[in-house]
PDB file of C-alpha atoms in Angstrom:
ATOM      1  CA  ASN A1451       0.000   0.000   0.000  1.00  0.00           C
ATOM      2  CA  ASP A1452       1.607   3.248  -1.171  1.00  0.00           C
ATOM      3  CA  GLU A1453      -0.909   5.510   0.596  1.00  0.00           C
ATOM      4  CA  VAL A1454       0.728   5.153   4.008  1.00  0.00           C
ATOM      5  CA  LYS A1455       4.365   4.164   4.383  1.00  0.00           C
ATOM      6  CA  GLY A1456       6.945   4.729   7.056  1.00  0.00           C
ATOM      7  CA  ALA A1457      10.426   6.102   6.484  1.00  0.00           C
ATOM      8  CA  ASN A1458      12.228   4.027   9.071  1.00  0.00           C
ATOM      9  CA  SER A1459      15.373   3.430   7.048  1.00  0.00           C
ATOM     10  CA  LYS A1460      17.343   4.959   4.207  1.00  0.00           C
ATOM     11  CA  ASN A1461      15.922   2.298   1.916  1.00  0.00           C
ATOM     12  CA  GLU A1462      12.322   3.125   2.841  1.00  0.00           C
ATOM     13  CA  LEU A1463      13.033   6.843   2.446  1.00  0.00           C
ATOM     14  CA  ALA A1464      14.393   6.208  -1.051  1.00  0.00           C
ATOM     15  CA  GLN A1465      11.257   4.205  -1.887  1.00  0.00           C
ATOM     16  CA  LEU A1466       9.033   7.064  -0.716  1.00  0.00           C
ATOM     17  CA  GLU A1467      11.014   9.563  -2.755  1.00  0.00           C
ATOM     18  CA  GLY A1468      10.581   7.330  -5.792  1.00  0.00           C
ATOM     19  CA  ILE A1469       6.810   7.257  -5.261  1.00  0.00           C
ATOM     20  CA  TYR A1470       6.761  11.042  -4.902  1.00  0.00           C
ATOM     21  CA  ARG A1471       8.792  11.537  -8.085  1.00  0.00           C
ATOM     22  CA  LYS A1472       6.422   9.284  -9.986  1.00  0.00           C
ATOM     23  CA  MET A1473       3.376  11.191  -8.702  1.00  0.00           C
ATOM     24  CA  LYS A1474       4.830  14.567  -9.707  1.00  0.00           C
ATOM     25  CA  ALA A1475       5.845  13.284 -13.139  1.00  0.00           C
ATOM     26  CA  GLU A1476       2.361  11.875 -13.713  1.00  0.00           C
ATOM     27  CA  GLU A1477       0.853  15.263 -12.825  1.00  0.00           C
ATOM     28  CA  LEU A1478       2.916  16.890 -15.562  1.00  0.00           C
ATOM     29  CA  ILE A1479       2.067  14.169 -18.073  1.00  0.00           C
ATOM     30  CA  ASN A1480      -1.641  14.499 -17.293  1.00  0.00           C
ATOM     31  CA  ASN A1481      -1.316  18.231 -17.987  1.00  0.00           C
ATOM     32  CA  GLY A1482       0.097  17.595 -21.452  1.00  0.00           C
ATOM     33  CA  VAL A1483       3.849  17.590 -20.812  1.00  0.00           C
ATOM     34  CA  THR A1484       5.953  14.984 -22.610  1.00  0.00           C
ATOM     35  CA  VAL A1485       8.286  13.369 -20.079  1.00  0.00           C
ATOM     36  CA  ALA A1486      10.886  11.160 -21.747  1.00  0.00           C
ATOM     37  CA  ASP A1487      11.269   8.899 -18.700  1.00  0.00           C
ATOM     38  CA  PRO A1488       9.279   9.620 -15.518  1.00  0.00           C
ATOM     39  CA  ALA A1489      11.725   7.528 -13.487  1.00  0.00           C
ATOM     40  CA  ARG A1490      14.536   9.895 -14.448  1.00  0.00           C
ATOM     41  CA  LEU A1491      12.785  13.164 -13.638  1.00  0.00           C
ATOM     42  CA  ASP A1492      13.465  14.542 -10.165  1.00  0.00           C
ATOM     43  CA  ILE A1493      11.032  17.238  -8.993  1.00  0.00           C
ATOM     44  CA  ARG A1494      12.055  18.914  -5.744  1.00  0.00           C
ATOM     45  CA  GLY A1495       9.557  21.746  -5.654  1.00  0.00           C
ATOM     46  CA  GLU A1496       6.628  23.159  -7.605  1.00  0.00           C
ATOM     47  CA  VAL A1497       6.519  23.047 -11.399  1.00  0.00           C
ATOM     48  CA  VAL A1498       4.035  24.881 -13.608  1.00  0.00           C
ATOM     49  CA  ALA A1499       4.257  23.996 -17.305  1.00  0.00           C
ATOM     50  CA  GLY A1500       2.426  25.279 -20.369  1.00  0.00           C
ATOM     51  CA  LYS A1501       1.299  23.382 -23.440  1.00  0.00           C
ATOM     52  CA  ASP A1502       3.467  21.019 -25.496  1.00  0.00           C
ATOM     53  CA  CYS A1503       6.519  21.049 -23.236  1.00  0.00           C
ATOM     54  CA  LEU A1504       9.129  18.301 -23.422  1.00  0.00           C
ATOM     55  CA  ILE A1505      11.376  17.208 -20.571  1.00  0.00           C
ATOM     56  CA  ASP A1506      14.224  14.852 -21.435  1.00  0.00           C
ATOM     57  CA  VAL A1507      15.966  12.389 -19.107  1.00  0.00           C
ATOM     58  CA  ASN A1508      17.979  13.081 -15.951  1.00  0.00           C
ATOM     59  CA  VAL A1509      16.442  16.494 -15.298  1.00  0.00           C
ATOM     60  CA  ILE A1510      16.256  18.068 -11.823  1.00  0.00           C
ATOM     61  CA  LEU A1511      13.575  20.705 -11.205  1.00  0.00           C
ATOM     62  CA  GLU A1512      14.015  22.419  -7.850  1.00  0.00           C
ATOM     63  CA  GLY A1513      12.167  25.201  -6.066  1.00  0.00           C
ATOM     64  CA  ASN A1514       9.641  27.156  -8.125  1.00  0.00           C
ATOM     65  CA  VAL A1515       9.975  26.381 -11.833  1.00  0.00           C
ATOM     66  CA  THR A1516       7.675  27.890 -14.455  1.00  0.00           C
ATOM     67  CA  LEU A1517       7.780  26.736 -18.072  1.00  0.00           C
ATOM     68  CA  GLY A1518       5.888  28.495 -20.852  1.00  0.00           C
ATOM     69  CA  ASP A1519       4.378  26.808 -23.895  1.00  0.00           C
ATOM     70  CA  ASN A1520       6.503  24.586 -26.150  1.00  0.00           C
ATOM     71  CA  VAL A1521       9.550  24.635 -23.885  1.00  0.00           C
ATOM     72  CA  HIS A1522      12.126  21.883 -24.426  1.00  0.00           C
ATOM     73  CA  ILE A1523      14.361  20.875 -21.517  1.00  0.00           C
ATOM     74  CA  GLY A1524      17.360  18.840 -22.632  1.00  0.00           C
ATOM     75  CA  PRO A1525      18.937  15.906 -20.796  1.00  0.00           C
ATOM     76  CA  ASN A1526      21.055  16.236 -17.667  1.00  0.00           C
ATOM     77  CA  THR A1527      19.933  19.775 -16.843  1.00  0.00           C
ATOM     78  CA  ILE A1528      19.254  21.419 -13.490  1.00  0.00           C
ATOM     79  CA  LEU A1529      16.643  24.163 -13.104  1.00  0.00           C
ATOM     80  CA  LYS A1530      16.211  25.876  -9.736  1.00  0.00           C
ATOM     81  CA  ASN A1531      13.812  28.774  -9.183  1.00  0.00           C
ATOM     82  CA  VAL A1532      13.620  29.712 -12.848  1.00  0.00           C
ATOM     83  CA  THR A1533      11.046  31.054 -15.274  1.00  0.00           C
ATOM     84  CA  ILE A1534      11.336  30.105 -18.946  1.00  0.00           C
ATOM     85  CA  GLY A1535       9.260  31.758 -21.651  1.00  0.00           C
ATOM     86  CA  ASN A1536       7.430  30.277 -24.612  1.00  0.00           C
ATOM     87  CA  ASN A1537       9.280  28.388 -27.355  1.00  0.00           C
ATOM     88  CA  SER A1538      12.602  28.380 -25.524  1.00  0.00           C
ATOM     89  CA  LYS A1539      15.054  25.504 -25.425  1.00  0.00           C
ATOM     90  CA  ILE A1540      17.441  24.522 -22.656  1.00  0.00           C
ATOM     91  CA  GLU A1541      20.136  22.302 -24.126  1.00  0.00           C
ATOM     92  CA  ALA A1542      21.890  19.403 -22.398  1.00  0.00           C
ATOM     93  CA  PHE A1543      24.048  19.761 -19.275  1.00  0.00           C
ATOM     94  CA  SER A1544      22.932  23.312 -18.487  1.00  0.00           C
ATOM     95  CA  HIS A1545      22.468  24.642 -14.945  1.00  0.00           C
ATOM     96  CA  LEU A1546      20.058  27.510 -14.273  1.00  0.00           C
ATOM     97  CA  ASP A1547      19.606  28.961 -10.789  1.00  0.00           C
ATOM     98  CA  SER A1548      17.374  31.940  -9.919  1.00  0.00           C
ATOM     99  CA  ALA A1549      17.260  33.081 -13.532  1.00  0.00           C
ATOM    100  CA  THR A1550      14.681  34.302 -16.034  1.00  0.00           C
ATOM    101  CA  VAL A1551      14.646  33.255 -19.692  1.00  0.00           C
ATOM    102  CA  GLY A1552      12.390  34.991 -22.196  1.00  0.00           C
ATOM    103  CA  ASP A1553      10.545  33.719 -25.260  1.00  0.00           C
ATOM    104  CA  GLY A1554      12.356  32.019 -28.128  1.00  0.00           C
ATOM    105  CA  CYS A1555      15.704  31.689 -26.376  1.00  0.00           C
ATOM    106  CA  VAL A1556      18.310  28.945 -26.666  1.00  0.00           C
ATOM    107  CA  ILE A1557      20.431  28.163 -23.615  1.00  0.00           C
ATOM    108  CA  GLY A1558      23.376  25.777 -23.749  1.00  0.00           C
ATOM    109  CA  PRO A1559      24.568  23.144 -24.018  1.00  0.00           C
ATOM    110  CA  TYR A1560      26.815  23.390 -20.963  1.00  0.00           C
ATOM    111  CA  ALA A1561      25.594  26.861 -19.987  1.00  0.00           C
ATOM    112  CA  ARG A1562      25.352  28.213 -16.459  1.00  0.00           C
ATOM    113  CA  LEU A1563      22.922  30.964 -15.534  1.00  0.00           C
ATOM    114  CA  ARG A1564      23.462  32.099 -11.962  1.00  0.00           C
ATOM    115  CA  GLU A1565      21.381  34.254  -9.641  1.00  0.00           C
ATOM    116  CA  GLY A1566      20.035  37.424 -11.202  1.00  0.00           C
ATOM    117  CA  SER A1567      20.480  36.366 -14.822  1.00  0.00           C
ATOM    118  CA  ASN A1568      17.845  37.774 -17.170  1.00  0.00           C
ATOM    119  CA  ILE A1569      17.940  36.460 -20.725  1.00  0.00           C
ATOM    120  CA  GLU A1570      15.506  38.437 -22.854  1.00  0.00           C
ATOM    121  CA  ASN A1571      13.504  37.283 -25.874  1.00  0.00           C
ATOM    122  CA  SER A1572      15.322  35.524 -28.738  1.00  0.00           C
ATOM    123  CA  ALA A1573      18.702  35.759 -27.014  1.00  0.00           C
ATOM    124  CA  LYS A1574      21.274  32.959 -27.109  1.00  0.00           C
ATOM    125  CA  VAL A1575      23.583  31.727 -24.374  1.00  0.00           C
ATOM    126  CA  GLY A1576      25.839  29.051 -25.812  1.00  0.00           C
ATOM    127  CA  ASN A1577      28.246  26.407 -24.610  1.00  0.00           C
ATOM    128  CA  PHE A1578      30.493  27.130 -21.624  1.00  0.00           C
ATOM    129  CA  VAL A1579      28.967  30.561 -21.020  1.00  0.00           C
ATOM    130  CA  GLU A1580      28.335  31.755 -17.461  1.00  0.00           C
ATOM    131  CA  THR A1581      26.179  34.706 -16.462  1.00  0.00           C
ATOM    132  CA  LYS A1582      25.587  36.221 -13.033  1.00  0.00           C
ATOM    133  CA  ASN A1583      23.446  39.238 -12.106  1.00  0.00           C
ATOM    134  CA  SER A1584      23.350  40.159 -15.785  1.00  0.00           C
ATOM    135  CA  THR A1585      20.879  41.000 -18.540  1.00  0.00           C
ATOM    136  CA  LEU A1586      21.338  39.840 -22.128  1.00  0.00           C
ATOM    137  CA  GLY A1587      19.020  41.931 -24.284  1.00  0.00           C
ATOM    138  CA  ASN A1588      16.584  40.903 -26.997  1.00  0.00           C
ATOM    139  CA  GLY A1589      18.287  39.028 -29.819  1.00  0.00           C
ATOM    140  CA  SER A1590      21.770  39.312 -28.320  1.00  0.00           C
ATOM    141  CA  LYS A1591      24.194  36.396 -28.370  1.00  0.00           C
ATOM    142  CA  ALA A1592      26.972  35.060 -26.195  1.00  0.00           C
ATOM    143  CA  ASN A1593      27.684  31.820 -27.994  1.00  0.00           C
ATOM    144  CA  HIS A1594      30.986  30.489 -26.657  1.00  0.00           C
ATOM    145  CA  PHE A1595      33.276  30.553 -23.622  1.00  0.00           C
ATOM    146  CA  THR A1596      32.120  33.801 -22.012  1.00  0.00           C
ATOM    147  CA  TYR A1597      31.657  35.193 -18.511  1.00  0.00           C
ATOM    148  CA  LEU A1598      29.172  38.011 -17.978  1.00  0.00           C
ATOM    149  CA  GLY A1599      29.070  39.188 -14.376  1.00  0.00           C
ATOM    150  CA  ASP A1600      27.196  42.310 -13.224  1.00  0.00           C
ATOM    151  CA  THR A1601      26.641  43.179 -16.870  1.00  0.00           C
ATOM    152  CA  GLU A1602      23.874  44.781 -18.887  1.00  0.00           C
ATOM    153  CA  VAL A1603      23.874  44.023 -22.618  1.00  0.00           C
ATOM    154  CA  GLY A1604      21.473  45.784 -24.978  1.00  0.00           C
ATOM    155  CA  THR A1605      19.615  44.382 -27.971  1.00  0.00           C
ATOM    156  CA  SER A1606      21.104  42.596 -30.997  1.00  0.00           C
ATOM    157  CA  THR A1607      24.644  42.658 -29.622  1.00  0.00           C
ATOM    158  CA  ASN A1608      27.205  39.921 -30.275  1.00  0.00           C
ATOM    159  CA  ILE A1609      29.601  38.843 -27.534  1.00  0.00           C
ATOM    160  CA  GLY A1610      32.581  37.066 -29.097  1.00  0.00           C
ATOM    161  CA  ALA A1611      34.106  33.822 -27.844  1.00  0.00           C
ATOM    162  CA  GLY A1612      36.392  34.161 -24.853  1.00  0.00           C
ATOM    163  CA  THR A1613      35.001  37.504 -23.688  1.00  0.00           C
ATOM    164  CA  ILE A1614      35.038  38.115 -19.948  1.00  0.00           C
ATOM    165  CA  THR A1615      33.837  40.956 -17.772  1.00  0.00           C
ATOM    166  CA  CYS A1616      36.392  41.656 -15.059  1.00  0.00           C
ATOM    167  CA  ASN A1617      33.839  42.680 -12.457  1.00  0.00           C
ATOM    168  CA  TYR A1618      35.722  42.077  -9.202  1.00  0.00           C
ATOM    169  CA  ASP A1619      38.672  44.183  -8.042  1.00  0.00           C
ATOM    170  CA  GLY A1620      39.418  42.054  -4.999  1.00  0.00           C
ATOM    171  CA  THR A1621      37.086  44.048  -2.760  1.00  0.00           C
ATOM    172  CA  ASN A1622      34.034  45.243  -4.708  1.00  0.00           C
ATOM    173  CA  LYS A1623      31.966  44.219  -7.721  1.00  0.00           C
ATOM    174  CA  HIS A1624      31.609  46.668 -10.622  1.00  0.00           C
ATOM    175  CA  LYS A1625      29.218  46.933 -13.557  1.00  0.00           C
ATOM    176  CA  THR A1626      29.806  46.581 -17.291  1.00  0.00           C
ATOM    177  CA  THR A1627      27.313  48.130 -19.719  1.00  0.00           C
ATOM    178  CA  ILE A1628      27.175  47.297 -23.437  1.00  0.00           C
ATOM    179  CA  GLY A1629      24.731  49.064 -25.740  1.00  0.00           C
ATOM    180  CA  ASP A1630      22.557  47.956 -28.644  1.00  0.00           C
ATOM    181  CA  GLU A1631      23.837  46.409 -31.889  1.00  0.00           C
ATOM    182  CA  SER A1632      27.449  46.320 -30.747  1.00  0.00           C
ATOM    183  CA  PHE A1633      30.131  43.747 -31.515  1.00  0.00           C
ATOM    184  CA  ILE A1634      32.603  42.521 -28.915  1.00  0.00           C
ATOM    185  CA  GLY A1635      35.509  40.673 -30.537  1.00  0.00           C
ATOM    186  CA  SER A1636      36.866  37.360 -29.308  1.00  0.00           C
ATOM    187  CA  ASN A1637      39.163  37.163 -26.281  1.00  0.00           C
ATOM    188  CA  THR A1638      38.198  40.586 -24.978  1.00  0.00           C
ATOM    189  CA  SER A1639      38.555  41.573 -21.330  1.00  0.00           C
ATOM    190  CA  LEU A1640      36.196  44.326 -20.199  1.00  0.00           C
ATOM    191  CA  VAL A1641      37.597  45.787 -16.978  1.00  0.00           C
ATOM    192  CA  ALA A1642      34.681  47.149 -14.970  1.00  0.00           C
ATOM    193  CA  PRO A1643      33.397  49.711 -14.353  1.00  0.00           C
ATOM    194  CA  VAL A1644      33.244  50.323 -18.089  1.00  0.00           C
ATOM    195  CA  THR A1645      30.676  51.176 -20.765  1.00  0.00           C
ATOM    196  CA  VAL A1646      30.668  50.183 -24.435  1.00  0.00           C
ATOM    197  CA  GLY A1647      28.161  52.260 -26.352  1.00  0.00           C
ATOM    198  CA  SER A1648      25.623  51.288 -29.002  1.00  0.00           C
ATOM    199  CA  ASN A1649      26.777  50.398 -32.530  1.00  0.00           C
ATOM    200  CA  ALA A1650      30.315  50.113 -31.173  1.00  0.00           C
ATOM    201  CA  THR A1651      32.978  47.534 -31.992  1.00  0.00           C
ATOM    202  CA  VAL A1652      35.704  46.176 -29.750  1.00  0.00           C
ATOM    203  CA  ALA A1653      38.653  44.589 -31.531  1.00  0.00           C
ATOM    204  CA  ALA A1654      39.504  40.972 -30.758  1.00  0.00           C
ATOM    205  CA  GLY A1655      42.083  40.464 -28.039  1.00  0.00           C
ATOM    206  CA  SER A1656      41.519  43.860 -26.447  1.00  0.00           C
ATOM    207  CA  VAL A1657      41.715  44.774 -22.782  1.00  0.00           C
ATOM    208  CA  ILE A1658      39.184  47.582 -22.429  1.00  0.00           C
ATOM    209  CA  THR A1659      39.705  49.859 -19.420  1.00  0.00           C
ATOM    210  CA  LYS A1660      38.081  53.037 -20.769  1.00  0.00           C
ATOM    211  CA  ASP A1661      34.581  53.684 -22.104  1.00  0.00           C
ATOM    212  CA  VAL A1662      34.002  53.107 -25.827  1.00  0.00           C
ATOM    213  CA  PRO A1663      31.616  55.742 -27.260  1.00  0.00           C
ATOM    214  CA  ASN A1664      28.642  55.023 -29.494  1.00  0.00           C
ATOM    215  CA  GLY A1665      29.714  54.005 -32.991  1.00  0.00           C
ATOM    216  CA  ALA A1666      33.415  53.845 -32.083  1.00  0.00           C
ATOM    217  CA  LEU A1667      36.042  51.124 -32.477  1.00  0.00           C
ATOM    218  CA  GLY A1668      37.819  50.274 -29.256  1.00  0.00           C
ATOM    219  CA  VAL A1669      41.277  48.700 -29.567  1.00  0.00           C
ATOM    220  CA  GLY A1670      43.282  47.835 -26.481  1.00  0.00           C
ATOM    221  CA  ARG A1671      46.158  45.630 -27.585  1.00  0.00           C
ATOM    222  CA  SER A1672      49.782  45.963 -28.660  1.00  0.00           C
ATOM    223  CA  LYS A1673      50.709  46.121 -32.321  1.00  0.00           C
ATOM    224  CA  GLN A1674      51.880  42.879 -33.932  1.00  0.00           C
ATOM    225  CA  ASN A1675      55.593  42.830 -34.695  1.00  0.00           C
ATOM    226  CA  ASN A1676      56.945  40.150 -37.049  1.00  0.00           C
ATOM    227  CA  LYS A1677      60.643  39.181 -36.994  1.00  0.00           C
ATOM    228  CA  GLU A1678      61.703  38.313 -40.541  1.00  0.00           C
ATOM    229  CA  ASN A1679      63.928  35.294 -41.234  1.00  0.00           C
ATOM    230  CA  TRP A1680      63.445  34.091 -37.685  1.00  0.00           C
ATOM    231  CA  SER A1681      64.852  30.725 -36.641  1.00  0.00           C
ATOM    232  CA  LYS A1682      64.751  28.989 -33.304  1.00  0.00           C
ATOM    233  CA  LYS A1683      67.979  28.609 -31.414  1.00  0.00           C
ATOM    234  CA  LYS A1684      69.433  25.140 -31.677  1.00  0.00           C
ATOM    235  CA  ASP A1685      71.170  23.277 -28.894  1.00  0.00           C
TER     236      ASP A1685
END
């Protein structure tokens, strides 16, 4: 009888947790959610899901999780206290905690959204990207190997691979602001507090310590110097 059971041992506790997981998964299924394998869905809080959602295997949903319509949650993901808008996709091995994702977004794979992350409509957070206390504006992209901490990014801006915001000076956190329709080149370090304006470009490999005005090109790197007829020293 599953209605009344004791939890007098670790084994019995595990059995009860299994029954609870099954009940919560069945609630979602009965509300129209496709659950790839109910036995491999772990619900540790309250989940509200819209129409035509899909939850793949080995997913943990913790705290208060709200999914819009047609949301796809990929395998091996963790969602804790998050809201995800309509038609968004969370790819495999992503970890979202206290974050908000808008409509039509793609997150991951291997993305981490930490507390205070706000990903607006149609934005993209790609593989090995971490955000914390940051907003990525409508249609903006951070596709590869990026850290955005205490950052506000406008609309339709591209954050190149390897970009980091240097938000911590050893004592205090500082803010980085990037405007609309700007382009941040690969391997850029933005040393906060700093502002990059709208329609601005930052050259790849730059260390930006001063504000970049609207429509400007910011370059913060040494000039390449080639040594002709160079040969390595031989032993």
